Tab-separated table of N, CA and C in Angstrom:
chain	number	residue	atom	x	y	z
W	177	UNK	N	87.139	112.639	104.282
W	177	UNK	CA	88.143	111.376	104.097
W	177	UNK	C	88.056	110.024	103.774
W	178	UNK	N	86.918	109.768	103.604
W	178	UNK	CA	86.891	108.252	102.544
W	178	UNK	C	86.604	108.728	101.440
W	179	UNK	N	86.449	108.942	101.001
W	179	UNK	CA	85.845	109.708	99.702
W	179	UNK	C	87.989	109.418	98.498
W	180	UNK	N	88.606	110.402	99.672
W	180	UNK	CA	89.917	110.368	99.461
W	180	UNK	C	90.639	108.672	99.369
W	181	UNK	N	89.974	107.279	100.208
W	181	UNK	CA	91.055	106.382	100.958
W	181	UNK	C	90.029	105.022	99.854
W	182	UNK	N	88.737	105.438	98.766
W	182	UNK	CA	87.809	104.734	98.323
W	182	UNK	C	88.740	105.013	96.592
W	183	UNK	N	89.011	106.588	96.777
W	183	UNK	CA	90.471	106.640	94.958
W	183	UNK	C	91.016	106.194	95.431
W	184	UNK	N	92.212	105.934	96.538
W	184	UNK	CA	93.600	105.760	96.276
W	184	UNK	C	92.996	103.611	96.005
W	185	UNK	N	92.079	103.240	96.644
W	185	UNK	CA	91.567	102.032	96.208
W	185	UNK	C	91.317	101.672	95.118
W	186	UNK	N	90.711	102.527	94.236
W	186	UNK	CA	90.514	102.574	92.686
W	186	UNK	C	91.225	102.530	91.782
W	187	UNK	N	92.317	103.558	92.738
W	187	UNK	CA	93.614	103.633	91.463
W	187	UNK	C	93.868	102.905	91.928
W	188	UNK	N	94.884	101.742	93.057
W	188	UNK	CA	95.657	100.753	92.968
W	188	UNK	C	95.182	100.019	92.372
W	189	UNK	N	93.256	99.378	92.262
W	189	UNK	CA	93.007	98.576	91.768
W	189	UNK	C	92.843	98.495	89.809
W	190	UNK	N	93.704	99.847	89.689
W	190	UNK	CA	93.541	99.680	88.123
W	190	UNK	C	95.175	99.814	87.655
W	191	UNK	N	95.816	99.459	88.145
W	191	UNK	CA	97.289	99.221	87.877
W	191	UNK	C	97.544	97.698	87.653
W	192	UNK	N	98.525	96.850	86.610
W	192	UNK	CA	98.817	95.660	86.167
W	192	UNK	C	100.135	95.065	86.687
W	193	UNK	N	100.695	94.699	87.073
W	193	UNK	CA	100.237	93.579	88.548
W	193	UNK	C	99.201	94.665	89.348
W	194	UNK	N	98.750	94.215	90.295
W	194	UNK	CA	98.192	95.493	91.468
W	194	UNK	C	98.269	96.259	91.970
W	195	UNK	N	97.982	97.363	92.756
W	195	UNK	CA	99.104	97.892	93.945
W	195	UNK	C	98.260	97.117	94.857
W	196	UNK	N	99.797	96.555	96.709
W	196	UNK	CA	98.984	96.057	97.554
W	196	UNK	C	99.408	97.200	98.214
W	197	UNK	N	98.372	97.771	99.273
W	197	UNK	CA	98.648	98.756	100.282
W	197	UNK	C	98.909	98.147	101.567
W	198	UNK	N	99.521	99.222	102.228
W	198	UNK	CA	100.116	98.831	103.572
W	198	UNK	C	100.064	99.626	104.672
W	199	UNK	N	99.623	99.229	105.872
W	199	UNK	CA	100.107	99.990	107.088
W	199	UNK	C	101.325	99.361	107.917
W	200	UNK	N	101.534	100.541	108.759
W	200	UNK	CA	102.432	100.012	110.413
W	200	UNK	C	101.881	100.377	110.941
W	201	UNK	N	102.150	99.168	111.330
W	201	UNK	CA	102.007	99.332	113.736
W	201	UNK	C	102.327	100.232	114.365
W	202	UNK	N	101.406	100.573	115.110
W	202	UNK	CA	102.106	101.259	116.544
W	202	UNK	C	103.018	100.983	117.273
W	203	UNK	N	104.526	100.657	116.868
W	203	UNK	CA	105.274	99.915	117.702
W	203	UNK	C	106.471	99.135	117.365
W	204	UNK	N	106.094	99.012	115.650
W	204	UNK	CA	106.892	98.416	114.700
W	204	UNK	C	108.356	99.633	115.056
W	205	UNK	N	109.210	98.292	114.469
W	205	UNK	CA	110.176	98.937	114.107
W	205	UNK	C	110.428	100.149	112.704
W	206	UNK	N	111.168	101.386	113.442
W	206	UNK	CA	111.382	101.627	112.249
W	206	UNK	C	112.222	101.507	110.780
W	207	UNK	N	111.562	101.839	110.232
W	207	UNK	CA	112.712	100.961	108.218
W	207	UNK	C	112.559	101.836	108.119
W	208	UNK	N	113.775	102.395	106.975
W	208	UNK	CA	113.711	103.579	105.930
W	208	UNK	C	113.580	103.032	105.168
W	209	UNK	N	113.448	102.332	104.172
W	209	UNK	CA	112.955	101.202	103.191
W	209	UNK	C	111.246	101.940	102.958
W	210	UNK	N	110.767	100.845	104.124
W	210	UNK	CA	109.079	101.335	103.942
W	210	UNK	C	108.164	102.224	104.573
W	211	UNK	N	109.417	103.222	105.348
W	211	UNK	CA	108.529	104.392	105.638
W	211	UNK	C	109.674	105.550	105.839
W	212	UNK	N	108.538	106.482	105.443
W	212	UNK	CA	109.617	108.135	105.649
W	212	UNK	C	108.722	109.445	106.812
W	213	UNK	N	109.369	109.666	107.774
W	213	UNK	CA	109.304	109.687	109.087
W	213	UNK	C	109.219	111.411	108.752
W	214	UNK	N	107.536	111.861	109.582
W	214	UNK	CA	107.421	113.060	109.384
W	214	UNK	C	107.409	114.151	110.307
W	215	UNK	N	108.320	113.318	111.483
W	215	UNK	CA	109.030	114.909	112.576
W	215	UNK	C	110.534	114.805	112.391
W	216	UNK	N	111.407	116.009	113.117
W	216	UNK	CA	112.588	115.752	113.383
W	216	UNK	C	112.628	114.602	113.787
W	217	UNK	N	114.369	114.338	112.826
W	217	UNK	CA	115.464	113.598	113.442
W	217	UNK	C	116.141	113.421	114.020
W	218	UNK	N	115.145	113.676	115.299
W	218	UNK	CA	116.034	113.454	116.836
W	218	UNK	C	115.820	112.040	117.585
W	219	UNK	N	114.555	111.311	117.234
W	219	UNK	CA	115.041	110.503	117.538
W	219	UNK	C	115.728	109.230	116.739
W	220	UNK	N	116.377	109.572	115.688
W	220	UNK	CA	117.341	108.783	114.735
W	220	UNK	C	119.040	109.277	115.323
W	221	UNK	N	118.926	109.822	116.321
W	221	UNK	CA	120.032	110.343	116.841
W	221	UNK	C	120.536	109.756	118.024
W	222	UNK	N	118.983	109.254	118.964
W	222	UNK	CA	119.097	108.796	120.088
W	222	UNK	C	119.712	107.335	119.936
W	223	UNK	N	120.376	106.542	121.171
W	223	UNK	CA	120.652	105.239	121.499
W	223	UNK	C	119.661	104.393	121.438
W	224	UNK	N	118.425	104.642	121.738
W	224	UNK	CA	117.018	103.598	121.790
W	224	UNK	C	116.790	103.392	119.863
W	225	UNK	N	116.395	102.213	119.794
W	225	UNK	CA	116.378	102.385	118.385
W	225	UNK	C	114.439	103.324	118.172
W	226	UNK	N	114.608	103.871	117.523
W	226	UNK	CA	113.027	104.407	117.161
W	226	UNK	C	111.799	103.506	116.888
W	227	UNK	N	110.878	103.811	116.750
W	227	UNK	CA	109.254	102.917	116.509
W	227	UNK	C	108.412	104.008	115.969
W	228	UNK	N	106.977	103.489	115.495
W	228	UNK	CA	106.364	103.979	114.705
W	228	UNK	C	105.158	104.899	115.926
W	229	UNK	N	105.124	106.120	116.234
W	229	UNK	CA	104.041	105.825	116.899
W	229	UNK	C	102.898	105.941	115.730
W	230	UNK	N	102.176	106.640	115.075
W	230	UNK	CA	101.371	106.101	114.477
W	230	UNK	C	101.957	106.497	112.557
W	231	UNK	N	100.717	106.193	112.027
W	231	UNK	CA	100.594	106.130	110.591
W	231	UNK	C	99.737	107.593	109.882
W	232	UNK	N	100.666	108.331	109.308
W	232	UNK	CA	99.299	108.932	109.122
W	232	UNK	C	99.256	108.749	106.966
W	233	UNK	N	99.993	108.527	106.643
W	233	UNK	CA	99.815	108.238	104.891
W	233	UNK	C	99.697	106.024	104.786
W	234	UNK	N	99.521	106.087	104.327
W	234	UNK	CA	99.035	104.408	104.288
W	234	UNK	C	100.926	103.841	103.056
W	235	UNK	N	101.408	102.925	102.628
W	235	UNK	CA	102.520	102.911	101.250
W	235	UNK	C	101.957	101.667	101.015
W	236	UNK	N	102.442	101.800	99.752
W	236	UNK	CA	102.130	101.444	98.467
W	236	UNK	C	103.680	100.585	98.225
W	237	UNK	N	102.849	99.031	97.624
W	237	UNK	CA	104.149	98.560	96.662
W	237	UNK	C	102.899	98.201	95.136
W	238	UNK	N	104.503	98.937	94.285
W	238	UNK	CA	103.685	98.085	92.923
W	238	UNK	C	104.775	98.142	91.983
W	239	UNK	N	104.066	96.420	91.486
W	239	UNK	CA	105.333	95.323	91.993
W	239	UNK	C	106.797	95.423	92.501
W	240	UNK	N	107.572	95.810	91.999
W	240	UNK	CA	109.458	95.972	93.522
W	240	UNK	C	109.483	97.518	93.193
W	241	UNK	N	109.007	98.168	93.401
W	241	UNK	CA	108.521	99.524	93.804
W	241	UNK	C	107.872	99.563	94.528
W	242	UNK	N	108.083	101.180	95.897
W	242	UNK	CA	107.944	100.892	96.914
W	242	UNK	C	108.001	102.634	97.134
W	243	UNK	N	105.986	102.697	97.549
W	243	UNK	CA	106.475	104.391	97.600
W	243	UNK	C	105.917	104.316	99.844
W	244	UNK	N	106.618	104.956	100.155
W	244	UNK	CA	106.978	104.552	101.648
W	244	UNK	C	105.489	105.381	102.167
W	245	UNK	N	104.975	104.756	103.502
W	245	UNK	CA	104.079	105.033	104.094
W	245	UNK	C	104.751	105.753	105.120
W	246	UNK	N	103.574	107.509	105.799
W	246	UNK	CA	104.299	108.661	106.492
W	246	UNK	C	103.944	107.977	107.597
W	247	UNK	N	104.789	108.227	108.306
W	247	UNK	CA	104.753	107.765	109.970
W	247	UNK	C	105.027	108.753	110.595
W	248	UNK	N	104.742	108.863	112.207
W	248	UNK	CA	105.260	109.808	113.367
W	248	UNK	C	105.859	108.723	113.944
W	249	UNK	N	107.647	109.142	114.693
W	249	UNK	CA	108.281	107.768	115.264
W	249	UNK	C	107.617	108.681	116.732
W	250	UNK	N	108.211	107.431	117.697
W	250	UNK	CA	108.674	107.769	119.182
W	250	UNK	C	109.828	106.937	119.773
W	251	UNK	N	110.209	107.324	120.854
W	251	UNK	CA	111.075	106.211	121.315
W	251	UNK	C	110.671	104.855	121.686
W	252	UNK	N	110.960	104.009	121.686
W	252	UNK	CA	111.354	103.075	122.244
W	252	UNK	C	110.711	102.630	123.462
W	253	UNK	N	109.931	101.787	124.028
W	253	UNK	CA	109.599	101.561	125.456
W	253	UNK	C	110.753	100.477	126.135
W	254	UNK	N	111.776	100.929	126.602
W	254	UNK	CA	111.894	99.184	127.078
W	254	UNK	C	111.862	99.393	128.832
W	255	UNK	N	111.609	97.475	128.698
W	255	UNK	CA	110.644	96.835	129.829
W	255	UNK	C	111.605	97.116	131.010
W	256	UNK	N	111.188	97.915	132.183
W	256	UNK	CA	111.872	98.115	133.294
W	256	UNK	C	112.520	96.505	133.527
W	257	UNK	N	113.377	96.029	134.408
W	257	UNK	CA	114.313	94.604	134.950
W	257	UNK	C	114.286	95.010	136.462
W	258	UNK	N	113.128	94.092	136.480
W	258	UNK	CA	113.064	93.494	138.300
W	258	UNK	C	114.166	93.243	138.968
W	259	UNK	N	114.723	93.954	140.153
W	259	UNK	CA	115.763	93.733	139.908
W	259	UNK	C	115.785	92.260	141.967
W	260	UNK	N	116.289	91.388	141.984
W	260	UNK	CA	116.248	90.788	143.370
W	260	UNK	C	116.881	90.659	143.980
């Protein structure tokens, strides 16, 4: 796995302009521009906004082109409000 990541970095630095790599953190709001969901679209049909559960493959930016990162989604966790 480490060799594959190293090869991706070498490939990214060979482009002009250089490629930028990005990874989405757990709990971030899902964006169809920067992310591709690997799971079923079940989370997209619910009333709550889907959030990133974890990133499987990082994304890249090559100039103005975006290569989407691949993520698994989870439902947003709303914090319960205290009743008075």
